[in-house]
Structures are given as structure tokens and as C-alpha cells.
Short mmCIF file of C-alpha atoms and ligand atoms in Angstrom, two decimals:
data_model
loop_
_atom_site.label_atom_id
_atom_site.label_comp_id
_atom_site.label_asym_id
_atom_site.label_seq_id
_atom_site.Cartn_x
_atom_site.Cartn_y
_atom_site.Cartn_z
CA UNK W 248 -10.34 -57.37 -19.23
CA UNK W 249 -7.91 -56.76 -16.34
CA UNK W 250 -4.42 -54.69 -17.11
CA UNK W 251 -1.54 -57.06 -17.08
CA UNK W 252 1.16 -54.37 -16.93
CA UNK W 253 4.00 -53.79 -15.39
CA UNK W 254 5.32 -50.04 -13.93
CA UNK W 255 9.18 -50.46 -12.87
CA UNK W 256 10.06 -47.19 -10.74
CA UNK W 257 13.43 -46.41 -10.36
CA UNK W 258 16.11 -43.22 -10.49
CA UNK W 259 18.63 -46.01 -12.19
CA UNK W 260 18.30 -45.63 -15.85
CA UNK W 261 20.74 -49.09 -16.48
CA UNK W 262 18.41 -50.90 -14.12
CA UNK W 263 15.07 -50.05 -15.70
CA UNK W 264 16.91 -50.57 -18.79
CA UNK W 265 17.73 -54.38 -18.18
CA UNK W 266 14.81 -55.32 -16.30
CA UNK W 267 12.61 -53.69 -18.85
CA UNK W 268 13.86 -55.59 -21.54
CA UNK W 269 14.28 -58.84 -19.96
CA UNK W 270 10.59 -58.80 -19.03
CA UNK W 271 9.40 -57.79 -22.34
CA UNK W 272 11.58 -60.78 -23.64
CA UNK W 273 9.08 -62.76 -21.11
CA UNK W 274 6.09 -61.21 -23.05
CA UNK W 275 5.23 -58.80 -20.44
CA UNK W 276 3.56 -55.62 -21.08
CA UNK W 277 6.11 -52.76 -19.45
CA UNK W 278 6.35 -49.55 -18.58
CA UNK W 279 9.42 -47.58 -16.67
CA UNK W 280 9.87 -44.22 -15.27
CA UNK W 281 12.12 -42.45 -12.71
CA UNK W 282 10.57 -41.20 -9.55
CA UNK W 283 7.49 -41.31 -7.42
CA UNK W 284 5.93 -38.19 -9.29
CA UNK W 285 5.96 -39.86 -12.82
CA UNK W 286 4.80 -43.33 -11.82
CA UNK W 287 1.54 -41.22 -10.01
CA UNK W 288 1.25 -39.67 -13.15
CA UNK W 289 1.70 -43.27 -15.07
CA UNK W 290 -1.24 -44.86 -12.88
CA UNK W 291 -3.75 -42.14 -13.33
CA UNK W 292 -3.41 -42.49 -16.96
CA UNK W 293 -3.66 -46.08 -17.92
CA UNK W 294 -4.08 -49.32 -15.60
CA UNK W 295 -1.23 -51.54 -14.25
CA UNK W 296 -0.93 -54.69 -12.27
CA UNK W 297 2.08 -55.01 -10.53
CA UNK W 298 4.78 -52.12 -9.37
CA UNK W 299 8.18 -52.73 -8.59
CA UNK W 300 9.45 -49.52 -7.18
CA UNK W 301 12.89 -48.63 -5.39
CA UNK W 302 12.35 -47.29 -2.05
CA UNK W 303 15.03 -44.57 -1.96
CA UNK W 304 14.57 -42.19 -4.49
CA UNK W 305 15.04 -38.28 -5.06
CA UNK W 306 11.57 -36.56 -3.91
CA UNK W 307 8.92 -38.78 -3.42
CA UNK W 308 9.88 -42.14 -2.03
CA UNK W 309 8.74 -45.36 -3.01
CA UNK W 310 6.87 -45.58 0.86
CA UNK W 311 4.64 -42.77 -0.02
CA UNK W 312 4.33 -43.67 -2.90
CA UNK W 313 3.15 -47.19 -2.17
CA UNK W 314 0.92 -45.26 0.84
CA UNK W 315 -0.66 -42.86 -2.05
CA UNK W 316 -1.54 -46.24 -4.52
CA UNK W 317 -3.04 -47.99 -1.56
CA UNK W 318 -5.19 -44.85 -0.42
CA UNK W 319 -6.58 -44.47 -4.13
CA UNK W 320 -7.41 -48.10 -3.47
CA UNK W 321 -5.85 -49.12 -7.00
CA UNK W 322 -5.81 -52.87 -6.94
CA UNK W 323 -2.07 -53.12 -7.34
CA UNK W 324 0.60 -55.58 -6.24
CA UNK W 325 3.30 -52.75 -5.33
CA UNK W 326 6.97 -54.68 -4.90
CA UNK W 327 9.55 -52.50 -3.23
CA UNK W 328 12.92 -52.39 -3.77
CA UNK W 329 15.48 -51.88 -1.53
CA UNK W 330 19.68 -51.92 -1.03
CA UNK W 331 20.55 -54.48 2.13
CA UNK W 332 21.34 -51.52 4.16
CA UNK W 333 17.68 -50.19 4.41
CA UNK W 334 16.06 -54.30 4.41
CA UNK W 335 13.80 -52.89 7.99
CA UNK W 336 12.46 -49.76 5.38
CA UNK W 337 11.26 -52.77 2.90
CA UNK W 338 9.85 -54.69 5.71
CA UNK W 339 8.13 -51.41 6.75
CA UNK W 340 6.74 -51.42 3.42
CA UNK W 341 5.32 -54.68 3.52
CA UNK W 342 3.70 -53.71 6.72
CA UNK W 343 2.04 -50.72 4.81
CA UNK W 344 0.51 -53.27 2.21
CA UNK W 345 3.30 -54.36 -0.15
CA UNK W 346 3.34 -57.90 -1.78
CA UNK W 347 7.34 -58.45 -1.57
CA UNK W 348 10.32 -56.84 -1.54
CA UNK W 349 13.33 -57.55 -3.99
CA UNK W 350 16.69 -56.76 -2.87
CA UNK W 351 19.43 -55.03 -4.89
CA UNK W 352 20.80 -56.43 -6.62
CA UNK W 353 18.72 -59.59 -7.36
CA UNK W 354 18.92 -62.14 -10.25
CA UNK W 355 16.92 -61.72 -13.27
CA UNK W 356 15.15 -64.99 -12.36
CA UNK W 357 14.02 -63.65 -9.17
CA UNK W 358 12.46 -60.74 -10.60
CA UNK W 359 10.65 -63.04 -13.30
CA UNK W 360 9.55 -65.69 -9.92
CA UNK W 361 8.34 -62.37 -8.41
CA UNK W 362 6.58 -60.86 -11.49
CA UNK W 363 4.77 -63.74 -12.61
CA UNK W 364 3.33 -64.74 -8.72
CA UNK W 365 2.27 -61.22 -8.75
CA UNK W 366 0.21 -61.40 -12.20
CA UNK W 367 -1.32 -64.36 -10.57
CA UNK W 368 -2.52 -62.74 -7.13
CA UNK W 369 -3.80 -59.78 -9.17
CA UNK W 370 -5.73 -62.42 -11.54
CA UNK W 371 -6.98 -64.67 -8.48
CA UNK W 372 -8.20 -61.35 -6.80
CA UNK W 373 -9.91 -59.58 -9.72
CA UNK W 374 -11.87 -63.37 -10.19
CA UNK W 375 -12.90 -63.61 -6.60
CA UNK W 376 -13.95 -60.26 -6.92
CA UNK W 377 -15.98 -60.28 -9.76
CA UNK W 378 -17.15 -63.46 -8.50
CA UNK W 379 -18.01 -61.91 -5.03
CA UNK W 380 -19.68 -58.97 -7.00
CA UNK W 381 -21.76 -61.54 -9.22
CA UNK W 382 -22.87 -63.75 -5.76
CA UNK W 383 -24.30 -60.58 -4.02
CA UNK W 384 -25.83 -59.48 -7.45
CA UNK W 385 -27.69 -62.83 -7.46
CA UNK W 386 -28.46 -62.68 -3.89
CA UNK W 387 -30.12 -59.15 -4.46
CA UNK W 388 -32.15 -60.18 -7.36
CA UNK W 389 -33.09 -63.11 -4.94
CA UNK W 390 -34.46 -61.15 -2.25
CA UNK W 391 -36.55 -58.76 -4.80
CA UNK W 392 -37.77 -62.11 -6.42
CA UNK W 393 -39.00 -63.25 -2.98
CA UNK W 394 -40.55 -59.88 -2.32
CA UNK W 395 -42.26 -59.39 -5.14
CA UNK W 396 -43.65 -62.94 -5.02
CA UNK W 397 -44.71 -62.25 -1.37
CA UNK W 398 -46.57 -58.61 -2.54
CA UNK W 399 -48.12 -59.96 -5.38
CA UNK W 400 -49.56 -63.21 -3.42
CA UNK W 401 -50.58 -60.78 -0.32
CA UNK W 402 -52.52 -58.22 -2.87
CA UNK W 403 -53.71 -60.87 -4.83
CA UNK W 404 -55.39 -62.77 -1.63
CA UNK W 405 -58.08 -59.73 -0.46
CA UNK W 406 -60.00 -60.02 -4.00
CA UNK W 407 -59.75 -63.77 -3.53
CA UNK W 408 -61.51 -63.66 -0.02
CA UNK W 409 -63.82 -61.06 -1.46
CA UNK W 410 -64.58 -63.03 -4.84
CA UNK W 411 -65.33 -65.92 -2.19
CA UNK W 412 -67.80 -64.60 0.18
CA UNK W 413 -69.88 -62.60 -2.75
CA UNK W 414 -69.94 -65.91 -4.34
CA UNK W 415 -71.15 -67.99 -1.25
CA UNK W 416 -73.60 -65.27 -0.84
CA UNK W 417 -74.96 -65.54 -4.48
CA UNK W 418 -74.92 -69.34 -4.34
CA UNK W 419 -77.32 -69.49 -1.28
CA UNK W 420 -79.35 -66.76 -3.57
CA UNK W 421 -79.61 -69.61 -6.40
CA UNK W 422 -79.72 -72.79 -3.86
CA UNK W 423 -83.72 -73.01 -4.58
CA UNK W 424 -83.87 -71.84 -8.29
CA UNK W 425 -80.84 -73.83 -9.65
CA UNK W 426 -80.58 -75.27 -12.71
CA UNK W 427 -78.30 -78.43 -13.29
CA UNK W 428 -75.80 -76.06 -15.37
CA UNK W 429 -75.57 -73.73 -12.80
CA UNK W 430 -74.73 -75.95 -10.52
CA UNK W 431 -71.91 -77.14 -12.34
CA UNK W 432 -71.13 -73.79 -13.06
CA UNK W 433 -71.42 -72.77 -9.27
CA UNK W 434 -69.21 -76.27 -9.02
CA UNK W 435 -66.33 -75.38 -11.37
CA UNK W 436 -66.09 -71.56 -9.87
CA UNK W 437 -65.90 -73.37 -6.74
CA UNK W 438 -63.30 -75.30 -7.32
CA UNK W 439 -61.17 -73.14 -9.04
CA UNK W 440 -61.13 -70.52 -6.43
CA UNK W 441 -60.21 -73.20 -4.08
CA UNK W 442 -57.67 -73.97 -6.38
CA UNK W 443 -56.14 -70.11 -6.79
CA UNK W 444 -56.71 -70.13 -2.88
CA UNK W 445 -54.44 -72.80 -2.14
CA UNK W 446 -52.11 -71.21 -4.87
CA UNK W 447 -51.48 -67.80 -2.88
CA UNK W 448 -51.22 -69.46 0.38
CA UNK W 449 -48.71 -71.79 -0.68
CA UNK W 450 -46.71 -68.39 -2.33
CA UNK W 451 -47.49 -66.64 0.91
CA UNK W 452 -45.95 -69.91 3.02
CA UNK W 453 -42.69 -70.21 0.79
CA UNK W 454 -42.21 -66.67 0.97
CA UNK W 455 -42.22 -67.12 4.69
CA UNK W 456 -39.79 -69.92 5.04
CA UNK W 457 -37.82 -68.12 2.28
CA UNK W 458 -37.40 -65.35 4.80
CA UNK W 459 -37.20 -68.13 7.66
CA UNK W 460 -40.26 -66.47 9.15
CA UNK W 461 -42.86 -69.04 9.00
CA UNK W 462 -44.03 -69.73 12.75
CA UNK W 463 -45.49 -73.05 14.09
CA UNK W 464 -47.68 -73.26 16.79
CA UNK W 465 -47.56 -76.83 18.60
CA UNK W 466 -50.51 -78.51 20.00
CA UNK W 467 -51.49 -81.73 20.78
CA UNK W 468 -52.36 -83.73 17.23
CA UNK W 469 -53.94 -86.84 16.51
CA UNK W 470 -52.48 -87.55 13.09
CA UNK W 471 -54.68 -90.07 11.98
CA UNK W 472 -58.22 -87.77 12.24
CA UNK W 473 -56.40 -85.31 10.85
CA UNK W 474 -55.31 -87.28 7.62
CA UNK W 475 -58.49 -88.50 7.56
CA UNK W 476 -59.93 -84.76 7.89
CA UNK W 477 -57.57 -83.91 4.87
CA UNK W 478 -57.93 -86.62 2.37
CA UNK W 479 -61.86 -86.02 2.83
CA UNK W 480 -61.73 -82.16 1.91
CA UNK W 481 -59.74 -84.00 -1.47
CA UNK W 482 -62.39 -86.12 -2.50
CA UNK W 483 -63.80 -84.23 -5.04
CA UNK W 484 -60.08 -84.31 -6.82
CA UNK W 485 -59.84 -88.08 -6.07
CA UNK W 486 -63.43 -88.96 -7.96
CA UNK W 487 -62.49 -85.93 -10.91
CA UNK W 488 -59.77 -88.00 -11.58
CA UNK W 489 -60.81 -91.52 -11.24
CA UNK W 490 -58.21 -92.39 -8.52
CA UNK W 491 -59.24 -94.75 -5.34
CA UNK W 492 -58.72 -92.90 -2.36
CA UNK W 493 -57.17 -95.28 0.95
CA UNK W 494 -57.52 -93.48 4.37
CA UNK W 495 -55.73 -94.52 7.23
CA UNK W 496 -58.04 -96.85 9.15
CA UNK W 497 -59.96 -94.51 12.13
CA UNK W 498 -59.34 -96.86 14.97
CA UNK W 499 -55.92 -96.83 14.53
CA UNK W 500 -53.99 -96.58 17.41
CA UNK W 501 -50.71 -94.35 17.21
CA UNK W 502 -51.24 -91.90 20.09
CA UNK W 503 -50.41 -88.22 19.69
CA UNK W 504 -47.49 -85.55 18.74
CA UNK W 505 -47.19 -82.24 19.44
CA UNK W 506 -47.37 -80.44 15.74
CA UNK W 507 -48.76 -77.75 14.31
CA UNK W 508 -52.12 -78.94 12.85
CA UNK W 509 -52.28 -76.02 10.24
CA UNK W 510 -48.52 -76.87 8.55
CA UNK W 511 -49.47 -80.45 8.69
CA UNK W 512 -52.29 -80.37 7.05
CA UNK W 513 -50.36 -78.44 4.25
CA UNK W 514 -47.80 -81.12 3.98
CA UNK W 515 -50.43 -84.08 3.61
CA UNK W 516 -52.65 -81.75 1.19
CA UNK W 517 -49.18 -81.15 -0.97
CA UNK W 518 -48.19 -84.80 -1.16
CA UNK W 519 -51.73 -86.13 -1.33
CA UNK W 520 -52.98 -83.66 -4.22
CA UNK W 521 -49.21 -84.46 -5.90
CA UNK W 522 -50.36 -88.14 -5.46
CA UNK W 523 -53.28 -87.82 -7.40
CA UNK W 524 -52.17 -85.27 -10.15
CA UNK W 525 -49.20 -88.06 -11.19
CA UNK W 526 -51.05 -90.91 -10.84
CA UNK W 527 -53.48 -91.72 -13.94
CA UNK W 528 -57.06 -92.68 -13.93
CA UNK W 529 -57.69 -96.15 -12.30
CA UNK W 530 -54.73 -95.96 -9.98
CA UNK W 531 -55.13 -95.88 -6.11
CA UNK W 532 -53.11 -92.81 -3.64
CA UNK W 533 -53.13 -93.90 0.32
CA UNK W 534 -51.63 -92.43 3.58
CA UNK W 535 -50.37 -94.98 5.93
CA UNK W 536 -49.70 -94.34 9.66
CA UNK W 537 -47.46 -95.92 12.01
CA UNK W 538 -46.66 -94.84 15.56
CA UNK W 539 -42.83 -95.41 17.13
CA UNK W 540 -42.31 -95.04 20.55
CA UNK W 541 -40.62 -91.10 20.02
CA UNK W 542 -41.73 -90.68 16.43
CA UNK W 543 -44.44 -91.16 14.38
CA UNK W 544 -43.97 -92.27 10.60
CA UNK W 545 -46.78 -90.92 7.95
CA UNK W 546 -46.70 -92.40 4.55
CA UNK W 547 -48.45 -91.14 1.63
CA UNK W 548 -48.31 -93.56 -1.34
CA UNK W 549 -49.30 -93.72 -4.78
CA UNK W 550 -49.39 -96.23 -7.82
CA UNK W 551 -48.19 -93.40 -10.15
CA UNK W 552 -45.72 -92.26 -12.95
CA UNK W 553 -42.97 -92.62 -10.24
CA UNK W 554 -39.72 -90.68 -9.65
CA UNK W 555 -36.65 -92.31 -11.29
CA UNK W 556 -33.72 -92.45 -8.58
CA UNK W 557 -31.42 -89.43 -9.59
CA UNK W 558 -34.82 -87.02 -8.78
CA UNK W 559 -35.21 -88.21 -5.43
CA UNK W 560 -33.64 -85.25 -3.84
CA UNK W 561 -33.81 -83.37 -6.97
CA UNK W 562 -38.06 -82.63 -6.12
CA UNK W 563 -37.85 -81.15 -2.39
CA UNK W 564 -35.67 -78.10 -4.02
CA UNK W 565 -37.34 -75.09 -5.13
CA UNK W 566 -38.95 -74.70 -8.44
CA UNK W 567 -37.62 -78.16 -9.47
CA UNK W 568 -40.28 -79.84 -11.76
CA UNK W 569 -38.97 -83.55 -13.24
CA UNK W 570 -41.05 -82.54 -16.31
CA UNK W 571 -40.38 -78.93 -16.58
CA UNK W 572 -41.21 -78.28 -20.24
CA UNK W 573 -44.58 -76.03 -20.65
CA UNK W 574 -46.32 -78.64 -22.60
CA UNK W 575 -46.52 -81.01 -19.25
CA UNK W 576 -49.69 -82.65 -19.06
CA UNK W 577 -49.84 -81.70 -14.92
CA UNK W 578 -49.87 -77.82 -13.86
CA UNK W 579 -47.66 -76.69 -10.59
CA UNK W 580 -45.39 -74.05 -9.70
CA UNK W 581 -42.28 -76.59 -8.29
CA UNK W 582 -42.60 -75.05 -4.76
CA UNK W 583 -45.16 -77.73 -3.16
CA UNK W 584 -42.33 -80.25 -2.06
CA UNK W 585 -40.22 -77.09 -0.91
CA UNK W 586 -42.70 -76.46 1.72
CA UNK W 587 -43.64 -79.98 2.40
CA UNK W 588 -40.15 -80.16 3.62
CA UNK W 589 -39.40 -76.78 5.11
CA UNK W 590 -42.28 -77.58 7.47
CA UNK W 591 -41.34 -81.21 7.98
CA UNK W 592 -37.61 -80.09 8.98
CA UNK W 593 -39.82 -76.79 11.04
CA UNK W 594 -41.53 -79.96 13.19
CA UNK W 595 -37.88 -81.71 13.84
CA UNK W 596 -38.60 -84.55 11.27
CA UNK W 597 -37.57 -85.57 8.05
CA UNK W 598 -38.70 -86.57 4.57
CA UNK W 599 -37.84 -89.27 1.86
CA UNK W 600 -39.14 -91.00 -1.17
CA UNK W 601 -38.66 -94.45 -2.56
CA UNK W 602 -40.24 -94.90 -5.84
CA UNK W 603 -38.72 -95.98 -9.42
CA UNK W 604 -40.16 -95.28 -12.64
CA UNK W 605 -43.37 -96.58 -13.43
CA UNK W 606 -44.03 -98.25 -9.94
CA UNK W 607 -45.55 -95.60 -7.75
CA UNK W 608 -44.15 -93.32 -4.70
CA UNK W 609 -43.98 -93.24 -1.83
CA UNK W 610 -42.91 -89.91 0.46
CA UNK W 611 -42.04 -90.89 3.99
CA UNK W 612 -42.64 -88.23 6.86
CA UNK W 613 -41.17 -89.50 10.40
CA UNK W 614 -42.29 -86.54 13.02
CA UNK W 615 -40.54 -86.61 16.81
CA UNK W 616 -44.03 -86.93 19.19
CA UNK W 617 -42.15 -83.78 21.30
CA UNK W 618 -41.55 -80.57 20.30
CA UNK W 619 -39.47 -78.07 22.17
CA UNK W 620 -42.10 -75.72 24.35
CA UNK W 621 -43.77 -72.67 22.30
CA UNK W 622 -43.44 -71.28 18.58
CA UNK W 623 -40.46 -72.69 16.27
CA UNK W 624 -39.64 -70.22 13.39
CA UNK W 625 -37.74 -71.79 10.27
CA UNK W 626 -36.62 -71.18 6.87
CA UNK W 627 -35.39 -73.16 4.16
CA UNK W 628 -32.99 -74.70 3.84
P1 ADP D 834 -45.38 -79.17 -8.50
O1 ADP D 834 -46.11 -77.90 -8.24
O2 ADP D 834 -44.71 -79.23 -9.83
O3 ADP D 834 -46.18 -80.40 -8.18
P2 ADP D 834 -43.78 -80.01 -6.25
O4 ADP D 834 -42.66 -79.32 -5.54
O5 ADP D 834 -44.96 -80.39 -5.45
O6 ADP D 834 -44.17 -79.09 -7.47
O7 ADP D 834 -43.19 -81.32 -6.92
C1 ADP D 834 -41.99 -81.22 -7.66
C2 ADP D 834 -41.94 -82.30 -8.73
O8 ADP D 834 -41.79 -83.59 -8.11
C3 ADP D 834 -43.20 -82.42 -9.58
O9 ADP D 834 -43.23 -81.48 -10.63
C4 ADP D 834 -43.06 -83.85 -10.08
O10 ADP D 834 -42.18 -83.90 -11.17
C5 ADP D 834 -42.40 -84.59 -8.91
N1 ADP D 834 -43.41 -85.29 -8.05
C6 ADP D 834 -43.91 -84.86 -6.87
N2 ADP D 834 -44.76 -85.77 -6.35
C7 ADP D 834 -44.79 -86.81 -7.21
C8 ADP D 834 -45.46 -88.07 -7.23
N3 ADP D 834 -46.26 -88.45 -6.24
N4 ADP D 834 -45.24 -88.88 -8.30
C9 ADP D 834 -44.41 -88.51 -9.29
N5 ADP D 834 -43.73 -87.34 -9.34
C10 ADP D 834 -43.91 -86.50 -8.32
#
């Protein structure tokens, strides 16, 4: 809790006699003493939030004594008060950081005006300072979140690539004495380090746009092998789950962009493997491509759970899951559409669904055909 008090400083007994009691009959808290020395003495020993003090007083003034509250760097409205002989001394003042200056002798009412705006400031300022202190808190544990996600994903990728090549190696070992349950075996190890693998390297990526330093590389693209490339490394989740796979048809047509054929593979892998993780057994998941004359527009559909209208931009933010609970039926960390999107926006383009509940989605990607020359770094946004 912040100190609502009042110090009145002043060698005028009658005065801090009045104004004492007439804002006490307001329901302030107040305090009164006589010169510089004792008010010093006042503010080490218990916290106030507004001064009035008179400027002209015997030994220490109410300038230095203003000076010596801002040095400490007590957050303190300090008022001065002053006779209409010294009004440039008050102005003075409010050069050297006070709030206002009263002049003697003022109504009551203007003292009250003058109190209570004070209070205020000093309430506003504490907020927005608290609030400040809480935003750059958050931001701190933000960046150690990120880092430790990063660390974890980097450490946890060497075993990965080592688990990987001992198990090729022992595969090719077995490829002439196999059994049919080791090859399922071999199959389900397979898959699930492909699985972890494309875990950490998603981590790793949203780290990197986190930090805004994921890097493309443009080169010339032909989107529709490439989707065709991608959907075909998927198969085996397509047939696991019973869903009809529909490729984009390999004559078609729609020229080249410059991309970077890495990141876009990502982004189809994330919406395609989404596709087919909310869509149930029986259904069909398709990419569609269409070429523009500057842009080209990549569709990747599904006859899914659907995404009810107030999701729709709810899913490209980070760690957003429309069924968040633990007991889902699908697994997923909530970052996939982050970095479908941070790479989309990386490549100049943008992203969109249109889908309603129950009736499928579908996540359009339209990508300029030119990039700007070289490596484009981005972040998230
Ligand atoms: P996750 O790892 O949970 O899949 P994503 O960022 O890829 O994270 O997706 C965020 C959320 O968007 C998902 O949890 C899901 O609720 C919703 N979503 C994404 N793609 C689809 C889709 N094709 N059909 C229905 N819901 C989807």
C-alpha cells in the first residue's frame, strides 16, 4: 500500500494549525512541523505523499529542501509555498521539480483542489510504476522461457541425431533376418523419432523467430513438386489414420517464386499434418495450387472438426490450442500455426482460414513470386 499522507512545512504555527485541521476534516492523513530540518527528519521516518512547504523559512529553506527530497529520489509531490513578493523563487522551484506552488494566502478550497490532484498524480505514478515494474518482470521471465526452450531443444537434438544413425545402422544389420514384429518394431521407433525430430526443430524454429533470428534463403521454387514432395514424405500418417490424401495435380502449371524451399516445406508439413490429426478416419485433406500473375495462392484443405469463427485468428498465436484441456484426443504443443505464419509473413505473404464447425478448413497461403535479393531475417510478430 502507498502512503497517502500529507507533511505541511511551515515556521507559522496558526497556518499549520488551520490547514491541518481543515484537511483532516477532508479525511486526510496529516502531519505538520516547522522547518526544513524537522520535515527531513519526518520523511526518513515514515512515508508521505504530498509536501506543501513554505519557501522562506529560518535555516533550511523550502528550495533545498525540495532539492534534498528529490536527490533521495522519494516519490513525493513537494508544493511550495510562497508570499507574492518572492512568486519567481516558487517558479524556481517548480523548475527544480515541484508539482505547484500555492500562494499566501490562498483559500482553503485551493489547498483542498491542490491536495487532492496531488494524491492522484502520486496514485497514477505508483500504478504505472508498478505496472512498468510488472511488464519488464514478464518480459524477463519471457526471454528465460525462450532460452531455456531453445537450450533444452539444442541439447536435446545431438542424442536425437545419434539415436538415429545407430538405429539406421542396426536396421540394415536386421534387413535380412527380420521378423514381421521387428519390423513393426523397427516401424514404430521409426516413426516416433521422426516424430520427436520434427518436435525439436519446430522448438528450435520458434525459438528463432521468437528472437527474430530465423534466416530465409530464397531460391527459385516450384511449389507444386514441392507439395507434392511433402505430402508424399506424410503418407504413412495419411494411411495410419485412414484419411484420403489429394495432391496437387503434377502438370499443373503455376510457374515459380522465389522462397525458401526449407521454411516452406515446414509450413505445408504444419498445416498438412494439422489437417490430418483433426480430421477423423474416412475424411479426405488436399493442397490446392493456384498461380496469380505476382502471387501464388496455396491451399491446404480438410473435411475436419473445423474451427468455429471466433478461433480464426485465435490459432496462429502462440501456444493457443482450441481444445486446450490435457484430456484432448490430438497431441501438439500450440506453436505449429505460430511458425506457419512467422514464415509465411518471413516470405512477404499472408495466411487465413475459412472453416465453421463441423465443415472442414481451409488455411489459405498467398506468397509474392519476388522476394527482395538475399537472406530476410524475421521474428514474430
Ligand atoms: P497444435 O500443436 O496444437 O496443432 P497449432 O499451432 O498447429 O498447434 O494449431 C493450433 C490449434 O489450431 C490446434 O490445437 C487446433 O485447435 C487448431 N487447428 C489447427 N489446424 C486445424 C485444422 N486443420 N482443423 C481444426 N483445427 C485446427
Amino acid at each position: 500500500m502507498s502512503s497517502k499522507k500529507i507533511l505541511l512545512v511551515d515556521d507559522e504555527i496558526i497556518l499549520l494549525d488551520v490547514w491541518s485541521r481543515a484537511l483532516r476534516r477532508e479525511g486526510h492523513e496529516v502531519s505538520a512541523v516547522e522547518n526544513g530540518q524537522l520535515a527531513l527528519e519526518a520523511l526518513a521516518r515514515e512515508a508521505f505523499a504530498v509536501v506543501f512547504t513554505d519557501i522562506h523559512m529560518p535555516g533550511m529553506g523550502g528550495k533545498e529542501l525540495l532539492e534534498l527530497i528529490k536527490k533521495s529520489a522519494q516519490d513525493v509531490c513537494v508544493n511550495v509555498i510562497t508570499g507574492a513578493a518572492s512568486i519567481a523563487d516558487a517558479i524556481e522551484c517548480m523548475r527544480l521539480g515541484a508539482c505547484d506552488y500555492l500562494q499566501k494566502p490562498c483559500e482553503l478550497d485551493e489547498l483542498m483542489v491542490l491536495a487532492r490532484r496531488c494524491l492522484r498524480h502520486h496514485e497514477e505514478r505508483r500504478e504505472r510504476k508498478s505496472l512498468y515494474a510488472a511488464v519488464t518482470r514478464y518480459e524477463e521471465l519471457d526471454r528465460l522461457r525462450s532460452e531455456f526452450v531453445s537450450n533444452v531443444s539444442h541439447e536435446l537434438r545431438t542424442p536425437l541425431f545419434s539415436i538415429q544413425g545407430a538405429f539406421d545402422l542396426l536396421s540394415d544389420a536386421f534387413k535380412n533376418g527380420g521378423s514381421p514384429q521387428n519390423d513393426r518394431l523397427a516401424w514404430v521407433v521409426r516413426h516416433n523419432l521422426e516424430r520427436l525430430t520434427s518436435i525439436v526443430n519446430n522448438i528450435l524454429d520458434f525459438a528463432k523467430l521468437e528472437k527474430g533470428a530465423l534466416k530465409s534463403s530464397f531460391q527459385k521454387v516450384d511449389l507444386v513438386i514441392l507439395a507434392r514432395e511433402t505430402l508424399e514424405a506424410l503418407s504413412p500418417l495419411f494411411s495410419q489414420k485412414g484419411v484420403e490424401m489429394h495432391s496437387p495435380a503434377p502438370n499443373a502449371a503455376i510457374g515459380w517464386l522465389s522462397a525458401d524451399p526449407g521454411q516452406l516445406r515446414q509450413v505445408l508439413t504444419n498445416l498438412a499434418a494439422n489437417a490430418v490429426k483433426f480430421t477423423p478416419a474416412g475424411g479426405c485433406v488436399g493442397v490446392d495450387i493456384n498461380g496469380k500473375d505476382q502471387e501464388i495462392e496455396m491451399v491446404v484443405w480438410d473435411s475436419g472438426i473445423g474451427i468455429a469463427p471466433e478461433n480464426h485468428q485465435k490459432v496462429f498465436e502462440r501456444f493457443y490450442q482450441v481444445d486446450g484441456s490435457l484430456t484432448r484426443e490430438a497431441g501438439g504443443s500450440g506453436i505449429g500455426l505460430a511458425i506457419v505464419k512467422g514464415i509465411v509473413q518471413l516470405h512477404g505473404g499472408k495466411i487465413w482460414v475459412e472453416s465453421a464447425l463441423g465443415q472442414g478448413s481451409k488455411f489459405h497461403v498467398l506468397l509474392p513470386r519476388q522476394q527482395g535479393a538475399g537472406e530476410k531475417k524475421g521474428g514474430l510478430l
